[in-house]
mmCIF file of C-alpha atoms in Angstrom:
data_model
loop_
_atom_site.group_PDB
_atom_site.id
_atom_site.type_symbol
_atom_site.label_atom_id
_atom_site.label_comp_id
_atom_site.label_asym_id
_atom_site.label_seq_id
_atom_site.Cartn_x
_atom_site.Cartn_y
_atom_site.Cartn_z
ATOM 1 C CA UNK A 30 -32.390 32.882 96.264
ATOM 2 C CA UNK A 31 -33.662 33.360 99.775
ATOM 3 C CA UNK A 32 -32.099 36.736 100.283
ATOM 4 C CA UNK A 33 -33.877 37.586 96.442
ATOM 5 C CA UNK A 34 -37.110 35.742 97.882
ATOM 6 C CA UNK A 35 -37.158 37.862 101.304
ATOM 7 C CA UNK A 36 -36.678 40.911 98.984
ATOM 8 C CA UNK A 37 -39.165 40.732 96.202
ATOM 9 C CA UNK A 38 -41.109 37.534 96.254
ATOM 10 C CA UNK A 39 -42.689 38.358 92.767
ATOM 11 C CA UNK A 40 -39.064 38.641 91.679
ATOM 12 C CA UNK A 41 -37.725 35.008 92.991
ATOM 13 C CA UNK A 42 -40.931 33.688 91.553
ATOM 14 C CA UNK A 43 -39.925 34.656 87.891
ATOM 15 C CA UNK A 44 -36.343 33.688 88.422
ATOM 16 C CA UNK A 45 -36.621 30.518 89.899
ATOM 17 C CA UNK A 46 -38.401 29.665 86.851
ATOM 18 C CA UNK A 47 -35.257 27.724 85.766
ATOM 19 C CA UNK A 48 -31.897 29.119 87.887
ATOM 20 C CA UNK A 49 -29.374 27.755 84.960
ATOM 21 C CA UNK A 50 -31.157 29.548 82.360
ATOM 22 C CA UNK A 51 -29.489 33.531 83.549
ATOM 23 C CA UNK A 52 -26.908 31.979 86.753
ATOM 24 C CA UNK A 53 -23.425 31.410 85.427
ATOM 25 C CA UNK A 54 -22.791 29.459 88.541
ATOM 26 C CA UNK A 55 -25.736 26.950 87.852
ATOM 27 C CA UNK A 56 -25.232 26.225 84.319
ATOM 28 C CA UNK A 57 -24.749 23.371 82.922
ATOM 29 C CA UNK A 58 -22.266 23.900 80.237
ATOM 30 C CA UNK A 59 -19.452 26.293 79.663
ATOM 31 C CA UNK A 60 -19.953 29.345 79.179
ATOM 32 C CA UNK A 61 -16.546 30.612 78.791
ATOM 33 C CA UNK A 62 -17.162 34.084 79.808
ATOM 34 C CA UNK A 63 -19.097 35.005 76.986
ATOM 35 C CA UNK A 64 -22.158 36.189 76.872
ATOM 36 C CA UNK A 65 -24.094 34.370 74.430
ATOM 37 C CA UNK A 66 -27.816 34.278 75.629
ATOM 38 C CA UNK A 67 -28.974 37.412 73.295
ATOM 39 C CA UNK A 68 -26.758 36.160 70.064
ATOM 40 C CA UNK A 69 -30.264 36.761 68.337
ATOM 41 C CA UNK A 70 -30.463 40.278 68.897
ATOM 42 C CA UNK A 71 -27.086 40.858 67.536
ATOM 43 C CA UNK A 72 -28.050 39.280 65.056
ATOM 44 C CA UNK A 73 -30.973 40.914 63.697
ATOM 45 C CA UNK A 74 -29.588 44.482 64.397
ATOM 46 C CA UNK A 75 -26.466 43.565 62.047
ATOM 47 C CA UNK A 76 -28.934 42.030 58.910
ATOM 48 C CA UNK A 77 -31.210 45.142 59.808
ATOM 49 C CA UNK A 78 -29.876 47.109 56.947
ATOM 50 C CA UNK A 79 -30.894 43.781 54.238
ATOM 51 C CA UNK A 80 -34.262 42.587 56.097
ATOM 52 C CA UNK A 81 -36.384 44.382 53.442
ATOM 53 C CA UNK A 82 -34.334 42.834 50.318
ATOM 54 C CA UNK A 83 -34.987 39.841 48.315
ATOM 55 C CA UNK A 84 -34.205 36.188 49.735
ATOM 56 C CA UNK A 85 -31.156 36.090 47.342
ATOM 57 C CA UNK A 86 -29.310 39.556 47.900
ATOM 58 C CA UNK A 87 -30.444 38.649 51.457
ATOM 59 C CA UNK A 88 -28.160 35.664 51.626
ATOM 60 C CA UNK A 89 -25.683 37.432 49.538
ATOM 61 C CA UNK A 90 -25.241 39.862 52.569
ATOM 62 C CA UNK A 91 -25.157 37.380 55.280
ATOM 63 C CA UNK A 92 -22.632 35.486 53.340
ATOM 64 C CA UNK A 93 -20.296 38.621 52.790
ATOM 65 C CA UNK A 94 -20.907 39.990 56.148
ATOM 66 C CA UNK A 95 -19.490 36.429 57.218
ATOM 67 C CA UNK A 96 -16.493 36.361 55.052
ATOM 68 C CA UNK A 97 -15.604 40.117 56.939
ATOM 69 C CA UNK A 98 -16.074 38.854 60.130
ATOM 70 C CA UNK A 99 -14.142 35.240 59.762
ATOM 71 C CA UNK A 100 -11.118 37.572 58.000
ATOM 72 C CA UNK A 101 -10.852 39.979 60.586
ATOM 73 C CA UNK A 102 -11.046 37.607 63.425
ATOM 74 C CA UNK A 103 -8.203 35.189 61.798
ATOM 75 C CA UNK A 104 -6.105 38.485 61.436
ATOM 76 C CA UNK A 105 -6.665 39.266 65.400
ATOM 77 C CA UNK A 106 -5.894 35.947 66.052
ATOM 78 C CA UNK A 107 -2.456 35.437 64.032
ATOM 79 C CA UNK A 108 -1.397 39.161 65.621
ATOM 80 C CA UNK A 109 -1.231 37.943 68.786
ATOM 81 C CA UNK A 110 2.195 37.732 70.557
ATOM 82 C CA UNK A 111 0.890 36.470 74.237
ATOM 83 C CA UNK A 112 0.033 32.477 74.807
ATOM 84 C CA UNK A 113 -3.378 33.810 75.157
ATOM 85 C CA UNK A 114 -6.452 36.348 74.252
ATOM 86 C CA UNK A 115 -5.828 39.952 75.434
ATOM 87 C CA UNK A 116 -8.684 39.879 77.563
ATOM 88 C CA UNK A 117 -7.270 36.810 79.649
ATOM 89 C CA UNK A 118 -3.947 38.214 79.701
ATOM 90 C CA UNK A 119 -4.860 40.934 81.410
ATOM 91 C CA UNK A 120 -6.953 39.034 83.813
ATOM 92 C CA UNK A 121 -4.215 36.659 84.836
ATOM 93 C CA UNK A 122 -1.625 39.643 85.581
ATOM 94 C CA UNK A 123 -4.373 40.594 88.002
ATOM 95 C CA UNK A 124 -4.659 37.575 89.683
ATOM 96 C CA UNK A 125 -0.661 37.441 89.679
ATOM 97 C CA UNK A 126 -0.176 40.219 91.590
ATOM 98 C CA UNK A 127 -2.651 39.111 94.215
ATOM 99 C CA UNK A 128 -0.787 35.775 94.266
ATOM 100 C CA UNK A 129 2.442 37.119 95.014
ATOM 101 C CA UNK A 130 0.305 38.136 98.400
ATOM 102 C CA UNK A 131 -0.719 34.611 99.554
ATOM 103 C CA UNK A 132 0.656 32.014 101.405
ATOM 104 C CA UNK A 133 1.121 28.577 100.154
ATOM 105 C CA UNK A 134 1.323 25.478 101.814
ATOM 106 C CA UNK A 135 1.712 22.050 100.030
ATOM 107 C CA UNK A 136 -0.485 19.308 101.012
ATOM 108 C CA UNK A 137 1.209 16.737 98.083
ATOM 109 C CA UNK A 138 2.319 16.637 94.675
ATOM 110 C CA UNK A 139 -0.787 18.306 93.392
ATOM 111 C CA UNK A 140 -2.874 19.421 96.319
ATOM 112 C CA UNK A 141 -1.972 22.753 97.787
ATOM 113 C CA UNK A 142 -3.256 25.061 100.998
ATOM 114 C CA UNK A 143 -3.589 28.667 99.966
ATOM 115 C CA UNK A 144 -3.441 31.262 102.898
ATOM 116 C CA UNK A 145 -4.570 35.102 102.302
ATOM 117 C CA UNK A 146 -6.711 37.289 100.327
ATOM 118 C CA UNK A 147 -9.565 36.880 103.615
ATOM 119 C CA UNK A 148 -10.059 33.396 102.602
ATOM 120 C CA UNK A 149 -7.973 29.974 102.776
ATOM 121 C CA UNK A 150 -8.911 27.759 99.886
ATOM 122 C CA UNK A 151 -7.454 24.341 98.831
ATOM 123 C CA UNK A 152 -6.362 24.175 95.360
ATOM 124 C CA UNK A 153 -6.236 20.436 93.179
ATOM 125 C CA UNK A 154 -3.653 21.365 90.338
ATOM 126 C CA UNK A 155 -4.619 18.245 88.753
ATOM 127 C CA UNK A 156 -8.512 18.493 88.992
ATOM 128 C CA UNK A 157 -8.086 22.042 88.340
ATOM 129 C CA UNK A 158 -10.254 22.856 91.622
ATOM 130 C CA UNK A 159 -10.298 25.538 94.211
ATOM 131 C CA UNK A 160 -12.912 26.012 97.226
ATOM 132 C CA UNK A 161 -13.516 29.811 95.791
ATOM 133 C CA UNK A 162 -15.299 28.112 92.521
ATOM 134 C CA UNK A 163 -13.599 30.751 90.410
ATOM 135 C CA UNK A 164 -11.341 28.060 88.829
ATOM 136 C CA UNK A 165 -13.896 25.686 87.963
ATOM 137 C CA UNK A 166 -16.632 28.259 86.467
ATOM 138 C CA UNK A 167 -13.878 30.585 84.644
ATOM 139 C CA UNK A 168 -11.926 27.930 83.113
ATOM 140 C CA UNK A 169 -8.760 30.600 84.240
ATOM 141 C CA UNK A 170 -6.483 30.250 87.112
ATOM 142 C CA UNK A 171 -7.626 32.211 89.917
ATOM 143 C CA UNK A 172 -5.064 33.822 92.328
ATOM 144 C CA UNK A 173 -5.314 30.670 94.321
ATOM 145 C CA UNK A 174 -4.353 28.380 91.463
ATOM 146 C CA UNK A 175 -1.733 31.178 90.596
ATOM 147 C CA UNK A 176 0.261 31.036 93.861
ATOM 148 C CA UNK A 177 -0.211 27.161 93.917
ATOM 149 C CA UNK A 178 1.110 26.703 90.487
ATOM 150 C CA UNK A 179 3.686 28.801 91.154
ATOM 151 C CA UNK A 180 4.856 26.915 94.465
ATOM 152 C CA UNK A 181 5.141 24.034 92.588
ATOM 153 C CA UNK A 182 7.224 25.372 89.687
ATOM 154 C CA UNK A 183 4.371 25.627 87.111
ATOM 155 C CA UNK A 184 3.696 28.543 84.145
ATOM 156 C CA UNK A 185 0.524 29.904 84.586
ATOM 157 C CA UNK A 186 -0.316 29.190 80.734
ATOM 158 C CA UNK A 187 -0.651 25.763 81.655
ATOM 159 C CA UNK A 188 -3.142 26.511 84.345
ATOM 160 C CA UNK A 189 -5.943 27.972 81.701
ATOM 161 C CA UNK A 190 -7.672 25.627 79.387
ATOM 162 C CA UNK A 191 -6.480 25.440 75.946
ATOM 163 C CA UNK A 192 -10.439 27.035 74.769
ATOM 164 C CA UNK A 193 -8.549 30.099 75.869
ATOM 165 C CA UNK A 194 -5.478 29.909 73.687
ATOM 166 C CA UNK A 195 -4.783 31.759 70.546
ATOM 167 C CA UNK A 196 -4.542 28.546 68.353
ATOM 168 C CA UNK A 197 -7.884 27.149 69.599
ATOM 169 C CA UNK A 198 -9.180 31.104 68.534
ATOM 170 C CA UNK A 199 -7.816 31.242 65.111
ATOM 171 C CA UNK A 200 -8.855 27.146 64.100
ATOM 172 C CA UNK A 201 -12.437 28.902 65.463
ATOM 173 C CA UNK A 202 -12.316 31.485 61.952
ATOM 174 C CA UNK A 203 -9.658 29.124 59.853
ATOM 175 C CA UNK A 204 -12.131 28.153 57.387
ATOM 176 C CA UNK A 205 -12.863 30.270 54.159
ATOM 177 C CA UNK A 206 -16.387 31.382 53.256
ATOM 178 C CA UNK A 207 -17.043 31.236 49.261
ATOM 179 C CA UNK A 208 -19.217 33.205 47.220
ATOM 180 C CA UNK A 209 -21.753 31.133 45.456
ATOM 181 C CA UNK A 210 -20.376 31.488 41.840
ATOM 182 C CA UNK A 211 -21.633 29.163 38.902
ATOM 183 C CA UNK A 212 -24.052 27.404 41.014
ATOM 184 C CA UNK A 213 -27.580 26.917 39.563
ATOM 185 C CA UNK A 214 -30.583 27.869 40.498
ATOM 186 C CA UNK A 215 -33.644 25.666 40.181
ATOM 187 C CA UNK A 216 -36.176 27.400 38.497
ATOM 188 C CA UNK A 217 -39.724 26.875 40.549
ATOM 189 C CA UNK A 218 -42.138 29.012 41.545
ATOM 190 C CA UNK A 219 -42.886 29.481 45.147
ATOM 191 C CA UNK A 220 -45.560 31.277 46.943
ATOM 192 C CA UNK A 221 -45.857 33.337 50.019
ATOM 193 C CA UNK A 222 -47.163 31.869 53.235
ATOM 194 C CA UNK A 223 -50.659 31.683 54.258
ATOM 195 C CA UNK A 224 -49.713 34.111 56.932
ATOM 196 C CA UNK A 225 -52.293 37.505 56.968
ATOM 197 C CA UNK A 226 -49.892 40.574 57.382
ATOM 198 C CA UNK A 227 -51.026 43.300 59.432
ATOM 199 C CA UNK A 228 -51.819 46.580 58.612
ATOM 200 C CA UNK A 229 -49.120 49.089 58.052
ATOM 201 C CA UNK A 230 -45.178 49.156 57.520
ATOM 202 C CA UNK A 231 -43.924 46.577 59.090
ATOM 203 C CA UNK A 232 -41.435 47.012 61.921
ATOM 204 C CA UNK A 233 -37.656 46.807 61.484
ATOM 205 C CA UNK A 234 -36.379 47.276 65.026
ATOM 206 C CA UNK A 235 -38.116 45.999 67.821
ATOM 207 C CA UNK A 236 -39.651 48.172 70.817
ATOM 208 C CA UNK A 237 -36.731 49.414 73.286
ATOM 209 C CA UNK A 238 -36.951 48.649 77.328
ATOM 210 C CA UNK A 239 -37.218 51.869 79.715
ATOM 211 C CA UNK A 240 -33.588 50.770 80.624
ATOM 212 C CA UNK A 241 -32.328 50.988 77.216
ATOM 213 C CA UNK A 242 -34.036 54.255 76.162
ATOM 214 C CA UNK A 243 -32.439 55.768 79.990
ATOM 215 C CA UNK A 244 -28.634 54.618 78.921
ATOM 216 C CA UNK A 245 -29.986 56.241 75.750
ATOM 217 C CA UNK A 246 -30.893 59.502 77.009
ATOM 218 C CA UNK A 247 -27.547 59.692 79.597
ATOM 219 C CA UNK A 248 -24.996 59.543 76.350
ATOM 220 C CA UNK A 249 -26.876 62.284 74.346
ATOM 221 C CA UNK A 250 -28.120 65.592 75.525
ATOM 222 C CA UNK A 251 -31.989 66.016 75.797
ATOM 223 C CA UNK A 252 -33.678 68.152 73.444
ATOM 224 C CA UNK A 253 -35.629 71.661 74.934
ATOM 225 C CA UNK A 254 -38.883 71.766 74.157
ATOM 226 C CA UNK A 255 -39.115 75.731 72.170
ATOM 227 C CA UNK A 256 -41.115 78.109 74.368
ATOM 228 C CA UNK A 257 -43.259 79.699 72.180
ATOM 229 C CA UNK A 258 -44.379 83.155 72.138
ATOM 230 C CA UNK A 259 -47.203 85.650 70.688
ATOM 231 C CA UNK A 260 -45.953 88.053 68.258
ATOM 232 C CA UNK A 261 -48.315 90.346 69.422
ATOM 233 C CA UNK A 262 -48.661 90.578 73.252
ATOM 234 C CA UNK A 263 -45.403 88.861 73.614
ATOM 235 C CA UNK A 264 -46.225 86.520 76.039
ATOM 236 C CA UNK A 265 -45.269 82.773 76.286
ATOM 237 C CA UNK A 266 -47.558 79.907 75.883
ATOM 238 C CA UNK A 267 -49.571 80.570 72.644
ATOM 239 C CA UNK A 268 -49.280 82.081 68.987
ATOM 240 C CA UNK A 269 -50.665 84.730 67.179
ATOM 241 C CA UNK A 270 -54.118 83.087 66.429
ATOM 242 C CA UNK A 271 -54.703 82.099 69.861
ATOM 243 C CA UNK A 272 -53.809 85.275 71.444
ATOM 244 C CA UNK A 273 -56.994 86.813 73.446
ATOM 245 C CA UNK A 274 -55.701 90.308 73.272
#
């Protein structure tokens, strides 16, 4: 925060609002590597096809959009062939070949000094604790863990937390979601808020940042604007009833 501060006061003034809020590292929970501080835009840009339909075939779309999303997840899950998710997988053959560089040296039983990599960290197999923080924010082995688990004749899937495991994945999306079939409706009458609407269609998507509408522009190519020319003098810049000659 100083180096931020030093940089753009105005900045560190907005951020040190509340540091947990957008730092991983400060945060009070677990995070789990995912990002889950926007879920509400995801949200609204996948019911922004069934915003303008009736309450009922509103729900009706949530619920079936659901029911897609729990089946294809389960299926992802029960494909799996590796202890863990791909993403993790990958991640911890990373860190494995880095361990294979290090130098271990055991302290006791679960307490191991881990030489290399430009840093020497101690690792706490049982506390699941390194000095490089990695381990404890992650919830996944870091290289440290890796080569210290390894020293002491561990498997590296019993160095990640079980949130990380395909079973804990596929009991997330085990249950079923039902269509609402037979059920009835009570029959009352209900009125609209006492909200005034504003004038005009109302808005579907919100506004887009300058950031968003730049990523926008890079992907697709930019459309020329048509130079325009008189039919009569055959110059560029104006049309037939503006032409002067």
């Amino acid at each position: 925060m100083d180096e931020i501060r030093s940089a753009n006061p105005h900045l560190a003034e907005y951020l040190d609002a509340d540091v947990s809020l957008w730092s991983r590292v400060h945060f009070q929970g677990d995070m789990y590597n995912l990002k889950t501080s926007n879920i509400a835009e995801s949200i609204n840009f996948a019911l922004k096809r069934a915003k303008g339909f009736p309450i009922q075939f509103l729900l009706e779309f949530i619920r079936e959009k659901l029911g897609r999303w729990y089946w294809k997840r389960r299926g992802d899950a029960l494909s799996l062939i590796t202890q863990h998710r791909r993403g993790n997988e990958n991640l911890l053959a990373v860190r494995e070949e880095i361990a294979y560089t290090l130098r271990v040296q055991q302290i006791d039983g679960w307490k191991f000094f881990v030489k290399g990599c430009n840093r020497e960290c101690n690792v706490d197999l049982e506390l699941q604790k390194c000095d490089c923080d990695v381990y404890q924010v992650e919830k996944i082995s870091c290289s440290h863990a890796i080569a210290a688990g390894t020293a002491a004749g561990l498997h590296i899937s019993t160095l990640v937390w079980p949130v990380y495991s395909k079973d804990t994945l596929f009991a997330g999306y085990s249950e079923n979601i039902y269509p609402c079939v037979g059920q009835q409706v009570e029959a009352r009458t209900c009125f609209p808020p006492e909200v005034k609407r504003g004038p005009g269609r109302q808005m579907k998507s919100r506004w887009q940042s300058w950031l968003e509408l730049f990523r926008m522009r890079g992907r697709t190519p930019r459309k020329q604007h048509i130079v325009y020319r008189c039919s009569v003098c055959k110059e560029a810049g104006h049309k037939r009833p503006q032409c002067k000659n």
